[in-house]
Coordinates of C-alpha atoms in Angstrom, one line a residue:
M29 CA 95.1 35.2 -201.7
S30 CA 97.3 36.2 -204.6
T31 CA 98.3 34.3 -207.7
A32 CA 101.3 34.9 -210.0
I33 CA 101.3 33.5 -213.6
L34 CA 104.6 32.9 -215.2
T35 CA 104.2 33.0 -218.9
G36 CA 107.0 32.7 -221.4
P37 CA 110.0 30.7 -222.1
P38 CA 111.3 29.1 -218.9
V39 CA 114.8 30.1 -217.5
A40 CA 116.7 27.4 -215.7
G41 CA 118.2 28.4 -212.4
S42 CA 116.2 31.6 -212.0
P43 CA 115.3 32.6 -208.5
L44 CA 112.2 34.3 -209.8
E45 CA 109.7 31.6 -208.7
A46 CA 111.2 31.5 -205.2
D47 CA 111.1 35.4 -205.1
L48 CA 107.3 35.3 -206.0
R49 CA 106.6 32.9 -203.3
A50 CA 108.6 35.0 -200.8
L51 CA 106.2 37.9 -201.7
G52 CA 103.1 35.6 -200.8
F53 CA 102.2 34.5 -204.3
D54 CA 100.8 31.1 -205.5
V55 CA 102.8 30.5 -208.6
R56 CA 101.6 28.9 -211.7
T57 CA 103.0 28.5 -215.1
A58 CA 101.6 28.9 -218.7
N59 CA 103.4 27.7 -221.8
D60 CA 101.8 30.3 -224.2
A61 CA 99.5 33.3 -224.4
T62 CA 96.3 31.1 -224.7
A63 CA 97.2 29.1 -221.6
A64 CA 98.0 32.3 -219.6
A65 CA 94.6 33.7 -220.6
E66 CA 92.9 30.6 -219.3
L67 CA 94.8 30.7 -216.1
I68 CA 94.1 34.4 -215.5
N69 CA 90.5 34.0 -216.1
A70 CA 90.4 31.0 -213.7
V71 CA 91.6 33.1 -210.8
P72 CA 88.5 34.4 -208.8
A73 CA 87.7 38.0 -209.4
Q74 CA 88.0 39.0 -205.8
E75 CA 91.7 38.0 -205.8
R76 CA 94.9 39.7 -206.9
V77 CA 96.5 38.4 -210.0
A78 CA 100.0 39.0 -211.3
V79 CA 101.6 38.2 -214.7
V80 CA 105.2 37.8 -214.8
D81 CA 107.7 36.9 -217.7
P82 CA 110.2 34.1 -216.5
R83 CA 112.9 36.0 -218.3
F84 CA 112.4 38.9 -215.8
V85 CA 115.7 40.0 -214.1
G86 CA 115.8 42.7 -211.5
H87 CA 115.6 43.5 -207.8
L88 CA 113.3 41.9 -205.4
H89 CA 112.1 45.2 -204.2
A90 CA 111.2 46.2 -207.8
L91 CA 109.0 43.2 -207.9
R92 CA 107.6 44.1 -204.5
L93 CA 106.7 47.6 -205.5
A94 CA 105.0 46.3 -208.7
L95 CA 103.1 43.4 -207.3
T96 CA 102.2 44.0 -203.7
D97 CA 101.5 47.7 -203.2
P98 CA 97.8 48.0 -202.2
R99 CA 97.4 51.6 -203.2
F100 CA 96.9 51.0 -206.9
P101 CA 94.4 48.9 -208.7
A102 CA 97.0 48.0 -211.3
A103 CA 100.7 48.4 -211.3
A104 CA 103.6 47.4 -213.7
V105 CA 107.3 47.2 -214.3
P106 CA 109.0 45.9 -217.4
G107 CA 108.2 42.2 -217.2
A108 CA 105.6 42.1 -214.4
L109 CA 102.2 43.5 -213.8
T110 CA 99.5 43.0 -211.2
A111 CA 95.7 43.7 -211.1
Q112 CA 93.8 44.0 -207.9
P113 CA 90.0 43.2 -207.8
A114 CA 89.1 46.8 -208.9
A115 CA 91.2 46.2 -212.1
R116 CA 90.4 42.6 -212.8
A117 CA 87.6 43.5 -215.3
A118 CA 90.0 45.6 -217.2
L119 CA 92.6 42.8 -217.2
T120 CA 89.9 40.3 -218.4
R121 CA 89.2 42.6 -221.4
A122 CA 93.0 42.9 -222.0
V123 CA 93.3 39.1 -222.0
G124 CA 90.5 38.9 -224.5
R125 CA 92.3 41.1 -226.9
I126 CA 95.5 38.9 -226.8
P127 CA 96.4 38.4 -230.6
V128 CA 96.4 34.9 -231.8
G129 CA 97.3 33.4 -235.2
A130 CA 100.0 33.9 -237.7
G131 CA 102.1 37.1 -237.6
T132 CA 101.2 37.9 -233.9
A133 CA 104.2 36.2 -232.3
H134 CA 105.9 39.6 -231.8
L135 CA 103.0 40.8 -229.8
T136 CA 102.9 37.9 -227.4
D137 CA 106.6 37.2 -227.0
V138 CA 106.7 39.6 -224.0
L139 CA 103.0 39.2 -223.0
T140 CA 103.4 41.3 -219.9
D141 CA 104.2 44.4 -221.9
T142 CA 101.2 43.7 -224.3
L143 CA 98.8 43.4 -221.3
T144 CA 100.4 46.4 -219.6
E145 CA 99.8 48.7 -222.7
S146 CA 96.2 47.5 -222.9
L147 CA 95.6 48.3 -219.3
D148 CA 97.2 51.7 -219.8
R149 CA 94.8 52.4 -222.8
D150 CA 91.8 51.3 -220.6
E151 CA 92.5 54.1 -218.1
T152 CA 92.3 51.7 -215.1
G153 CA 94.6 53.8 -212.9
L154 CA 97.7 51.6 -213.9
H155 CA 100.7 52.8 -211.9
R156 CA 104.0 52.5 -213.6
V157 CA 106.6 52.1 -210.7
E158 CA 109.3 54.7 -210.7
L159 CA 112.4 52.4 -210.4
G160 CA 115.1 55.1 -209.8
S161 CA 118.3 53.0 -209.3
L162 CA 116.4 49.7 -209.1
V163 CA 116.5 47.2 -212.0
A164 CA 113.6 45.5 -213.7
T165 CA 114.0 44.2 -217.3
V166 CA 113.2 41.2 -219.4
A167 CA 116.4 39.7 -220.7
L168 CA 115.9 38.1 -224.1
T169 CA 119.3 36.8 -224.5
P170 CA 122.0 35.3 -222.4
A171 CA 124.1 38.4 -222.9
Q172 CA 121.2 40.7 -221.8
R173 CA 120.7 38.4 -218.9
E174 CA 124.4 38.7 -217.7
D175 CA 124.3 42.5 -218.1
A176 CA 121.1 42.7 -216.2
R177 CA 122.4 40.6 -213.4
E178 CA 125.5 42.8 -213.1
A179 CA 123.4 45.9 -212.9
V180 CA 121.4 44.3 -210.1
A181 CA 124.5 43.4 -208.2
A182 CA 125.7 47.0 -208.4
V183 CA 122.7 48.3 -206.5
D184 CA 121.9 47.3 -202.9
D185 CA 118.1 47.1 -203.1
E186 CA 117.9 46.9 -199.3
A187 CA 119.6 50.3 -199.0
V188 CA 117.1 51.7 -201.6
R189 CA 114.2 50.2 -199.6
L190 CA 115.4 51.9 -196.4
R191 CA 116.1 55.2 -198.1
T192 CA 112.7 55.4 -199.7
A193 CA 110.9 54.3 -196.5
V194 CA 111.6 58.0 -195.4
K195 CA 109.5 60.8 -196.6
S196 CA 111.1 62.7 -199.5
R197 CA 109.9 65.9 -198.0
D198 CA 109.9 66.5 -194.2
G199 CA 110.9 68.9 -191.6
F200 CA 114.4 69.7 -190.5
F201 CA 114.2 68.0 -187.0
T202 CA 112.6 64.9 -188.4
T203 CA 115.0 64.5 -191.4
Y204 CA 118.3 65.0 -189.4
C205 CA 117.4 64.1 -185.8
I206 CA 114.8 61.2 -186.2
S207 CA 114.9 59.5 -189.6
P208 CA 118.5 58.6 -189.6
Y209 CA 117.8 55.9 -187.1
S210 CA 114.0 55.5 -187.1
R211 CA 114.2 53.8 -190.5
Y212 CA 116.2 51.1 -188.8
L213 CA 113.6 50.8 -186.1
A214 CA 111.0 50.4 -189.0
R215 CA 113.1 47.5 -190.5
W216 CA 113.4 45.9 -187.1
C217 CA 109.6 46.0 -186.7
A218 CA 109.0 44.7 -190.2
R219 CA 111.3 41.6 -189.5
R220 CA 109.3 40.9 -186.4
G221 CA 105.9 40.9 -188.1
L222 CA 104.7 44.2 -186.5
T223 CA 102.2 46.3 -188.5
P224 CA 102.1 50.1 -188.8
N225 CA 98.9 50.2 -186.9
Q226 CA 100.4 48.5 -183.9
V227 CA 103.3 51.0 -184.0
T228 CA 100.8 53.9 -184.3
T229 CA 98.9 52.6 -181.3
A230 CA 102.1 52.3 -179.4
S231 CA 102.9 56.0 -180.2
L232 CA 99.6 56.9 -179.0
L233 CA 99.9 55.0 -175.7
T234 CA 103.5 56.5 -175.2
A235 CA 102.0 60.0 -175.6
L236 CA 99.1 59.3 -173.1
I237 CA 101.7 58.1 -170.6
A238 CA 103.7 61.3 -171.3
A239 CA 100.5 63.3 -170.7
G240 CA 100.0 61.4 -167.4
C241 CA 103.5 62.1 -166.3
A242 CA 103.0 65.9 -167.1
A243 CA 99.7 65.7 -165.0
T244 CA 101.6 64.9 -161.8
G245 CA 102.8 68.5 -161.7
T246 CA 106.3 67.4 -160.4
R247 CA 109.7 68.3 -162.0
G248 CA 110.5 64.6 -162.3
G249 CA 107.1 64.0 -164.0
F250 CA 107.7 67.0 -166.4
I251 CA 111.2 65.6 -167.4
A252 CA 109.8 62.1 -168.0
A253 CA 107.0 63.6 -170.0
G254 CA 109.5 65.4 -172.3
F255 CA 111.4 62.3 -172.9
L256 CA 108.4 60.2 -173.5
L257 CA 106.8 62.7 -175.9
L258 CA 110.1 62.6 -178.0
F259 CA 109.9 58.8 -178.1
S260 CA 106.3 59.0 -179.0
F261 CA 107.3 61.1 -182.0
V262 CA 110.0 58.6 -183.0
L263 CA 107.3 55.9 -183.1
D264 CA 105.1 58.3 -185.0
C265 CA 107.7 58.6 -187.8
T266 CA 108.4 54.8 -187.5
D267 CA 104.9 53.8 -188.4
G268 CA 104.9 55.7 -191.7
Q269 CA 108.4 54.5 -192.5
L270 CA 107.2 50.9 -191.8
A271 CA 104.3 51.2 -194.0
R272 CA 106.5 52.3 -196.8
Y273 CA 109.2 49.9 -196.1
S274 CA 107.0 46.8 -196.1
L275 CA 104.1 48.3 -198.4
Q276 CA 101.6 47.8 -195.6
Y277 CA 99.4 50.7 -196.6
S278 CA 95.7 50.6 -195.4
T279 CA 92.7 52.9 -195.0
M280 CA 92.5 52.2 -191.3
G281 CA 96.3 53.1 -191.1
A282 CA 95.7 56.4 -192.8
W283 CA 92.9 57.2 -190.4
L284 CA 94.8 56.2 -187.2
D285 CA 97.9 58.0 -188.2
A286 CA 96.0 61.2 -189.1
T287 CA 93.7 61.2 -185.9
F288 CA 96.1 59.9 -183.4
D289 CA 98.6 62.8 -184.0
R290 CA 96.0 65.2 -182.9
A291 CA 94.7 63.0 -180.0
K292 CA 98.4 62.7 -178.7
E293 CA 99.0 66.5 -179.0
Y294 CA 95.8 67.6 -177.4
A295 CA 95.9 65.0 -174.7
Y296 CA 99.4 66.4 -173.8
Y297 CA 98.2 69.9 -173.6
A298 CA 95.5 68.6 -171.1
G299 CA 98.2 66.8 -169.1
L300 CA 100.2 70.0 -168.9
A301 CA 97.2 72.0 -167.8
L302 CA 96.4 69.4 -165.1
G303 CA 100.0 69.3 -164.0
A304 CA 100.1 73.1 -163.6
A305 CA 97.0 73.1 -161.4
R306 CA 98.5 70.3 -159.2
G307 CA 102.0 71.7 -159.0
G308 CA 103.4 73.9 -156.3
G309 CA 102.1 77.1 -158.0
H310 CA 98.6 75.9 -158.6
D311 CA 98.7 77.7 -161.9
D312 CA 95.5 77.7 -163.9
V313 CA 96.5 77.5 -167.6
W314 CA 93.4 75.7 -169.1
A315 CA 92.6 78.9 -171.1
L316 CA 96.0 78.7 -172.6
A317 CA 95.7 75.0 -173.4
L318 CA 92.3 75.5 -175.1
G319 CA 93.8 78.5 -177.0
A320 CA 96.7 76.4 -178.3
M321 CA 94.3 73.8 -179.4
V322 CA 92.1 76.3 -181.1
L323 CA 95.1 77.9 -182.8
M324 CA 96.5 74.6 -184.1
T325 CA 93.1 73.3 -185.4
C326 CA 92.3 76.5 -187.2
R327 CA 95.9 76.5 -188.7
H328 CA 95.3 73.0 -190.0
V329 CA 91.9 74.1 -191.4
V330 CA 93.6 76.8 -193.4
D331 CA 96.1 74.2 -194.7
F332 CA 93.3 71.7 -195.6
S333 CA 90.9 74.3 -197.2
F334 CA 93.7 75.8 -199.3
N335 CA 94.9 72.4 -200.5
E336 CA 91.4 71.3 -201.4
A337 CA 90.5 74.5 -203.1
N338 CA 93.6 73.9 -205.4
H339 CA 93.3 70.1 -205.6
D340 CA 92.4 70.2 -209.3
A341 CA 94.3 73.3 -210.2
T342 CA 97.0 73.5 -212.7
A343 CA 100.4 74.6 -211.8
N344 CA 100.3 78.1 -210.2
T345 CA 102.2 80.6 -212.5
S346 CA 101.6 83.6 -210.2
P347 CA 104.5 85.8 -209.2
T348 CA 104.2 84.7 -205.6
A349 CA 104.5 81.0 -206.7
A350 CA 107.4 81.8 -208.9
L351 CA 109.2 83.6 -206.0
S352 CA 108.6 80.5 -203.9
G353 CA 110.1 78.3 -206.6
K354 CA 113.2 80.6 -206.8
L355 CA 113.7 80.4 -202.9
D356 CA 113.3 76.7 -203.1
S357 CA 116.3 76.6 -205.5
V358 CA 118.5 77.8 -202.7
G359 CA 119.2 75.0 -200.4
W360 CA 119.3 76.7 -197.0
T361 CA 116.1 78.7 -197.7
V362 CA 114.3 75.4 -198.0
W363 CA 115.0 74.4 -194.5
V364 CA 114.4 77.8 -193.0
R365 CA 111.1 77.9 -194.7
R366 CA 110.1 74.5 -193.4
M367 CA 111.2 75.4 -189.8
I368 CA 109.4 78.7 -189.8
V369 CA 106.0 76.9 -190.1
L370 CA 106.8 75.1 -187.0
P371 CA 106.0 71.5 -188.3
I372 CA 105.2 68.7 -186.0
G373 CA 108.8 67.6 -185.4
E374 CA 110.0 71.0 -184.5
R375 CA 106.9 71.7 -182.4
W376 CA 107.1 68.5 -180.4
A377 CA 110.8 69.0 -179.8
M378 CA 110.2 72.5 -178.5
I379 CA 107.3 71.3 -176.3
A380 CA 109.3 68.4 -175.0
V381 CA 112.4 70.4 -174.1
L382 CA 110.4 73.3 -172.5
T383 CA 108.3 70.8 -170.5
A384 CA 111.5 69.3 -168.9
L385 CA 113.2 72.6 -168.4
T386 CA 110.4 75.2 -167.6
T387 CA 106.7 75.4 -166.6
P388 CA 103.5 74.6 -168.4
R389 CA 102.7 78.4 -168.7
I390 CA 106.0 79.0 -170.6
V391 CA 105.4 75.9 -172.8
F392 CA 102.0 77.4 -173.9
Y393 CA 103.3 80.9 -174.3
A394 CA 106.0 79.6 -176.6
L395 CA 103.6 77.4 -178.5
L396 CA 101.0 80.2 -179.0
I397 CA 103.6 82.8 -180.2
G398 CA 105.4 80.3 -182.4
C399 CA 102.3 78.9 -184.0
A400 CA 100.7 82.3 -184.4
L401 CA 103.7 83.5 -186.3
A402 CA 103.8 80.3 -188.4
A403 CA 100.0 80.7 -189.1
C404 CA 100.5 84.4 -190.2
Y405 CA 103.4 83.4 -192.5
T406 CA 101.6 80.5 -194.2
T407 CA 98.2 82.2 -194.5
A408 CA 99.7 85.5 -195.9
G409 CA 101.6 83.5 -198.5
R410 CA 98.5 81.5 -199.5
V411 CA 96.4 84.6 -199.7
L412 CA 99.0 86.2 -202.0
R413 CA 99.0 83.2 -204.1
S414 CA 95.3 83.2 -204.4
L415 CA 94.9 86.9 -205.4
T416 CA 97.6 86.4 -208.1
L417 CA 96.0 83.4 -209.7
P418 CA 96.6 83.4 -213.5
R419 CA 93.8 84.9 -215.6
L420 CA 91.6 82.7 -217.8
S421 CA 92.1 85.2 -220.6
P422 CA 93.9 88.5 -220.9
G423 CA 91.9 91.0 -218.9
G424 CA 89.5 88.3 -217.9
P425 CA 88.5 86.9 -214.5
S426 CA 90.9 84.9 -212.3
A427 CA 90.8 81.1 -212.8
R428 CA 87.8 79.7 -210.9
R429 CA 87.7 76.6 -208.7
T430 CA 86.3 73.4 -209.9
D431 CA 82.9 71.9 -208.9
R432 CA 84.8 69.3 -206.8
A433 CA 86.9 72.0 -205.0
A434 CA 83.7 74.0 -204.2
Q435 CA 82.0 71.1 -202.9
A436 CA 85.0 70.1 -200.7
L437 CA 85.0 73.7 -199.3
A438 CA 81.3 73.5 -198.6
D439 CA 81.8 70.3 -196.8
L440 CA 84.6 71.6 -194.7
A441 CA 82.4 74.6 -193.8
D442 CA 80.3 72.2 -191.8
S443 CA 77.1 74.2 -192.2
G444 CA 74.0 73.0 -190.3
P445 CA 70.2 73.1 -191.0
L446 CA 69.9 76.8 -190.0
A447 CA 72.6 78.0 -192.4
E448 CA 71.2 75.8 -195.1
L449 CA 67.8 77.3 -194.8
I450 CA 69.3 80.8 -194.9
A451 CA 71.5 79.9 -197.9
R452 CA 68.5 78.7 -199.8
S453 CA 66.6 81.9 -199.2
A454 CA 69.7 83.9 -200.3
R455 CA 70.5 81.8 -203.3
G456 CA 70.8 83.8 -206.5
R457 CA 72.1 87.0 -204.8
G458 CA 75.7 87.8 -205.1
R459 CA 78.1 86.7 -207.8
T460 CA 80.1 83.4 -207.6
G461 CA 83.7 84.0 -207.5
S462 CA 83.6 87.4 -205.9
F463 CA 84.8 88.2 -202.3
L464 CA 81.3 88.1 -200.9
A465 CA 81.7 84.6 -199.3
P466 CA 84.9 85.3 -197.3
V467 CA 83.7 88.7 -196.3
M468 CA 80.4 87.3 -195.0
A469 CA 82.2 84.5 -193.2
F470 CA 84.6 86.9 -191.6
L471 CA 81.8 89.2 -190.4
S472 CA 79.9 86.0 -189.1
A473 CA 82.9 85.2 -186.9
A474 CA 83.9 88.8 -186.1
V475 CA 80.4 90.1 -185.0
L476 CA 80.1 87.2 -182.5
L477 CA 83.6 87.3 -181.2
V478 CA 83.7 91.1 -180.7
W479 CA 80.5 90.9 -178.7
V480 CA 81.5 87.9 -176.5
I481 CA 84.9 89.3 -175.9
F482 CA 84.1 93.0 -175.0
E483 CA 80.4 92.7 -173.6
N484 CA 80.4 92.9 -169.8
D485 CA 78.1 90.0 -169.5
P486 CA 78.2 87.8 -172.6
A487 CA 76.0 85.2 -170.8
S488 CA 72.8 86.9 -171.9
W489 CA 69.9 86.7 -174.2
L490 CA 71.4 89.6 -176.2
T491 CA 74.3 87.2 -177.1
V492 CA 71.8 84.7 -178.4
G493 CA 70.5 87.4 -180.8
V494 CA 74.0 88.2 -181.9
A495 CA 74.5 84.5 -182.6
V496 CA 71.4 84.5 -184.8
C497 CA 72.9 87.4 -186.7
S498 CA 76.0 85.4 -187.0
A499 CA 74.1 82.5 -188.4
L500 CA 72.4 84.8 -191.0
L501 CA 75.8 85.9 -192.2
A502 CA 77.2 82.4 -192.3
G503 CA 74.2 81.3 -194.4
A504 CA 74.9 84.2 -196.8
A505 CA 78.6 83.2 -197.0
V506 CA 77.6 79.6 -198.4
A507 CA 74.7 80.7 -200.5
R508 CA 76.8 80.4 -203.7
P509 CA 79.3 77.8 -204.8
L510 CA 82.7 78.5 -203.1
K511 CA 84.7 79.1 -206.3
G512 CA 86.2 82.5 -205.5
A513 CA 89.9 83.0 -205.2
L514 CA 89.7 83.4 -201.4
D515 CA 86.7 81.3 -200.7
W516 CA 89.0 78.8 -199.1
L517 CA 89.1 81.2 -196.0
V518 CA 85.4 80.4 -195.2
P519 CA 85.9 77.2 -193.2
P520 CA 88.8 78.7 -191.2
F521 CA 86.7 81.7 -190.4
F522 CA 83.8 79.5 -189.3
R523 CA 86.2 77.3 -187.1
A524 CA 87.7 80.3 -185.5
G525 CA 84.2 81.8 -184.6
E526 CA 82.9 78.6 -183.1
Y527 CA 86.1 77.6 -181.1
V528 CA 86.8 81.0 -179.7
T529 CA 83.3 81.6 -178.8
I530 CA 83.3 78.5 -176.7
L531 CA 86.6 79.5 -175.1
V532 CA 85.5 82.9 -174.2
L533 CA 82.1 81.9 -172.8
A534 CA 83.7 79.2 -170.6
A535 CA 86.5 81.6 -169.4
R536 CA 83.8 84.3 -168.6
A537 CA 81.8 82.0 -166.6
D538 CA 84.6 81.9 -164.1
V539 CA 83.9 78.8 -162.3
P540 CA 85.9 75.6 -161.6
G541 CA 85.5 73.2 -164.3
A542 CA 84.2 75.4 -167.2
L543 CA 87.4 75.6 -169.2
P544 CA 88.1 71.9 -169.0
A545 CA 84.6 71.1 -170.1
A546 CA 85.1 73.5 -173.0
Y547 CA 88.3 71.8 -173.8
G548 CA 86.5 68.6 -174.1
L549 CA 83.8 70.1 -176.3
V550 CA 86.2 71.8 -178.7
A551 CA 88.2 68.6 -178.9
A552 CA 85.0 66.6 -179.8
V553 CA 84.0 69.1 -182.6
A554 CA 87.7 69.4 -183.8
Y555 CA 87.7 65.5 -184.2
H556 CA 84.6 65.7 -186.4
H557 CA 86.3 68.4 -188.5
Y558 CA 89.5 66.4 -188.8
D559 CA 87.4 63.3 -189.7
T560 CA 85.7 65.3 -192.5
V561 CA 89.1 66.3 -193.9
Y562 CA 90.4 62.8 -194.1
R563 CA 87.2 61.3 -195.6
I564 CA 87.6 64.0 -198.4
R565 CA 91.3 63.2 -198.8
G566 CA 90.4 59.5 -199.1
G567 CA 88.0 60.2 -202.0
T568 CA 84.9 59.0 -200.2
G569 CA 83.3 62.4 -199.6
A570 CA 82.1 64.2 -196.5
P571 CA 80.3 62.6 -193.5
P572 CA 76.7 61.9 -194.2
R573 CA 74.4 64.9 -194.0
W574 CA 72.4 63.3 -191.2
L575 CA 75.6 63.5 -189.0
V576 CA 76.2 67.1 -189.9
R577 CA 72.5 67.9 -189.1
A578 CA 72.6 65.9 -185.8
T579 CA 75.6 67.8 -184.6
G580 CA 73.8 71.1 -185.6
G581 CA 76.6 72.5 -187.8
H582 CA 78.8 75.2 -186.6
E583 CA 76.2 77.9 -186.5
G584 CA 73.7 75.5 -184.7
R585 CA 76.3 74.6 -182.0
I586 CA 77.0 78.3 -181.4
L587 CA 73.3 79.0 -180.9
V588 CA 72.8 76.1 -178.6
I589 CA 75.9 77.2 -176.5
T590 CA 74.8 80.8 -176.3
V591 CA 71.4 79.7 -175.2
L592 CA 72.8 77.5 -172.5
A593 CA 75.0 80.3 -171.3
A594 CA 72.0 82.7 -171.1
A595 CA 69.6 80.2 -169.5
L596 CA 71.8 78.5 -167.0
S597 CA 73.9 79.5 -163.9
P598 CA 77.7 79.4 -164.4
S599 CA 77.8 75.9 -162.6
G600 CA 74.9 74.7 -164.7
F601 CA 76.5 75.9 -167.9
T602 CA 79.7 73.9 -167.0
I603 CA 77.5 70.7 -166.6
A604 CA 75.7 71.5 -169.9
L605 CA 79.1 71.9 -171.6
T606 CA 80.4 68.6 -170.2
A607 CA 77.2 66.7 -171.3
L608 CA 77.3 68.4 -174.8
A609 CA 80.9 67.3 -175.1
V610 CA 80.2 63.7 -174.2
A611 CA 77.2 63.4 -176.5
L612 CA 79.0 65.0 -179.4
A613 CA 82.1 62.9 -178.8
L614 CA 80.0 59.6 -178.7
L615 CA 78.0 60.5 -181.8
V616 CA 81.1 61.5 -184.2
L617 CA 83.3 58.8 -182.8
I618 CA 80.8 55.9 -183.3
E619 CA 79.9 57.0 -186.8
S620 CA 83.6 57.7 -187.6
I621 CA 84.7 54.2 -186.4
R622 CA 81.9 52.5 -188.3
F623 CA 82.8 54.4 -191.5
W624 CA 86.6 53.7 -191.4
V625 CA 86.3 50.0 -190.4
S626 CA 84.0 49.3 -193.2
S627 CA 85.4 51.8 -195.7
Q628 CA 86.2 51.0 -199.2
A629 CA 88.4 54.2 -199.4
P630 CA 91.7 53.8 -201.3
A631 CA 94.6 52.3 -199.3
V632 CA 96.9 55.2 -198.4
H633 CA 99.3 56.3 -195.6
D634 CA 99.0 59.9 -194.8
E635 CA 101.9 61.9 -196.2
G636 CA 99.9 65.2 -195.5
E637 CA 101.4 68.4 -194.6
P638 CA 104.5 68.4 -192.1
A639 CA 102.5 70.5 -189.7

């Protein structure tokens, strides 16, 4: 329920009241500031309340942006403001400060402006809407009203609404091949009452059908899979555009949009692997499918870790950042650089076309090569930026990460009880901000991977001993706050060590079903890591420690898997991997669904990275 209070001199013939009702508000009127204060205080604290000046002249979409966007506790344009329950206390204080008595008429003549300034001073998170070409003003005279109406008539707010439904920054393929028509599909959905979550779900179902078509292993199935995958991506763009077009942002929507993208892509990889095995060549590409999933997940962890490490940083004035800014000033380089990183639009287009025209093995070769080059490009650039961070003082140390950033990196590291114990015993050794943490994390992964890759029989108790050494190094890596210039590399090193170890041990088992079981296990663990990322992005912190401890942390899972490989036969190891995958998937999914359904995280729609 939402209430809008019109306070100020009435204007005959104004469509404002009808516009407010069209936006879902129950409209009430107040003759003066005192009456407005009484009405505001009478609205229940758990409801949204808006205050609008009857002399407001502007576009309906300007009002929509100011009064109905769920992402902000309070928002305002000239002549209109709104407060959600989170900002109602601040609005009550602002109402209590409304001046009364002689000499205060100039402060209450446009009451909305007085209340807006008061909310701004209270630091309630007031959002002042950027209007762009839209009009929103309070017309105090007939001449001003006429001028404002002419300005409104000169701008088509529906065209503005459609244009701003599209991300301001996106990939080349999405910008020029999808968004020019998907925005109209978003409007069609809005006019029929469809929600972004419903479109997101339709995109997931379409991708799953595409994966099923690919799993048939026939040329007709591969062609159908390619077309359906592209259509799934069209729907994936449409859900975000629908959210922006109709301002239907939600916590659940952000979660679904983020996690379903990965579920669709990884389900499609599995479909291709099944199709290759069932096709005429009976090609086993499960190792390639798992490698593609590992590479994509590690690449995303690099993105997430770097962004979280610099979440609270001021503008980067390093030479590398300056060069990047200069390149962005040249139009064609912007699109080249966006395409080089192989964002989701370009990636899915490549996968769809290659699926229809070639074989799953070629699809995975192209995907692995393209994503590896993209990962090298982006990671190298971020390492250079981090090494050239500005100094706190001439000749002094580089700018340190904030406590919030260090905690986010520690959460992304996903360290379990064993690493925690080792970290406590190693605390106090080493210097915060040095390169010790990323070096220890790299050695933790490298020691284990070199052993399992080059050892003749990695399914042995010696491998368990190496896994223990890896855990010791991992604990040393997180013993100090992760505030160093390159400490954002710690989570990616841990992810690579864990995922690739599972891949290699399953491949070296050399029995049917081992790699598909490993694929399911890595998918379950990767979901847990993506869930951690989006909880942090939502401002609610990482998953509870009991969940991290129950899943063992990255070092605990590695230790368990190496023990299973050493203690069981290859077929028994496959069964154990399957059981572990099911148990972990159920544990993290149940807790994740419980959290996001009941979450009070800010209502956002993921804009994220274009990858």
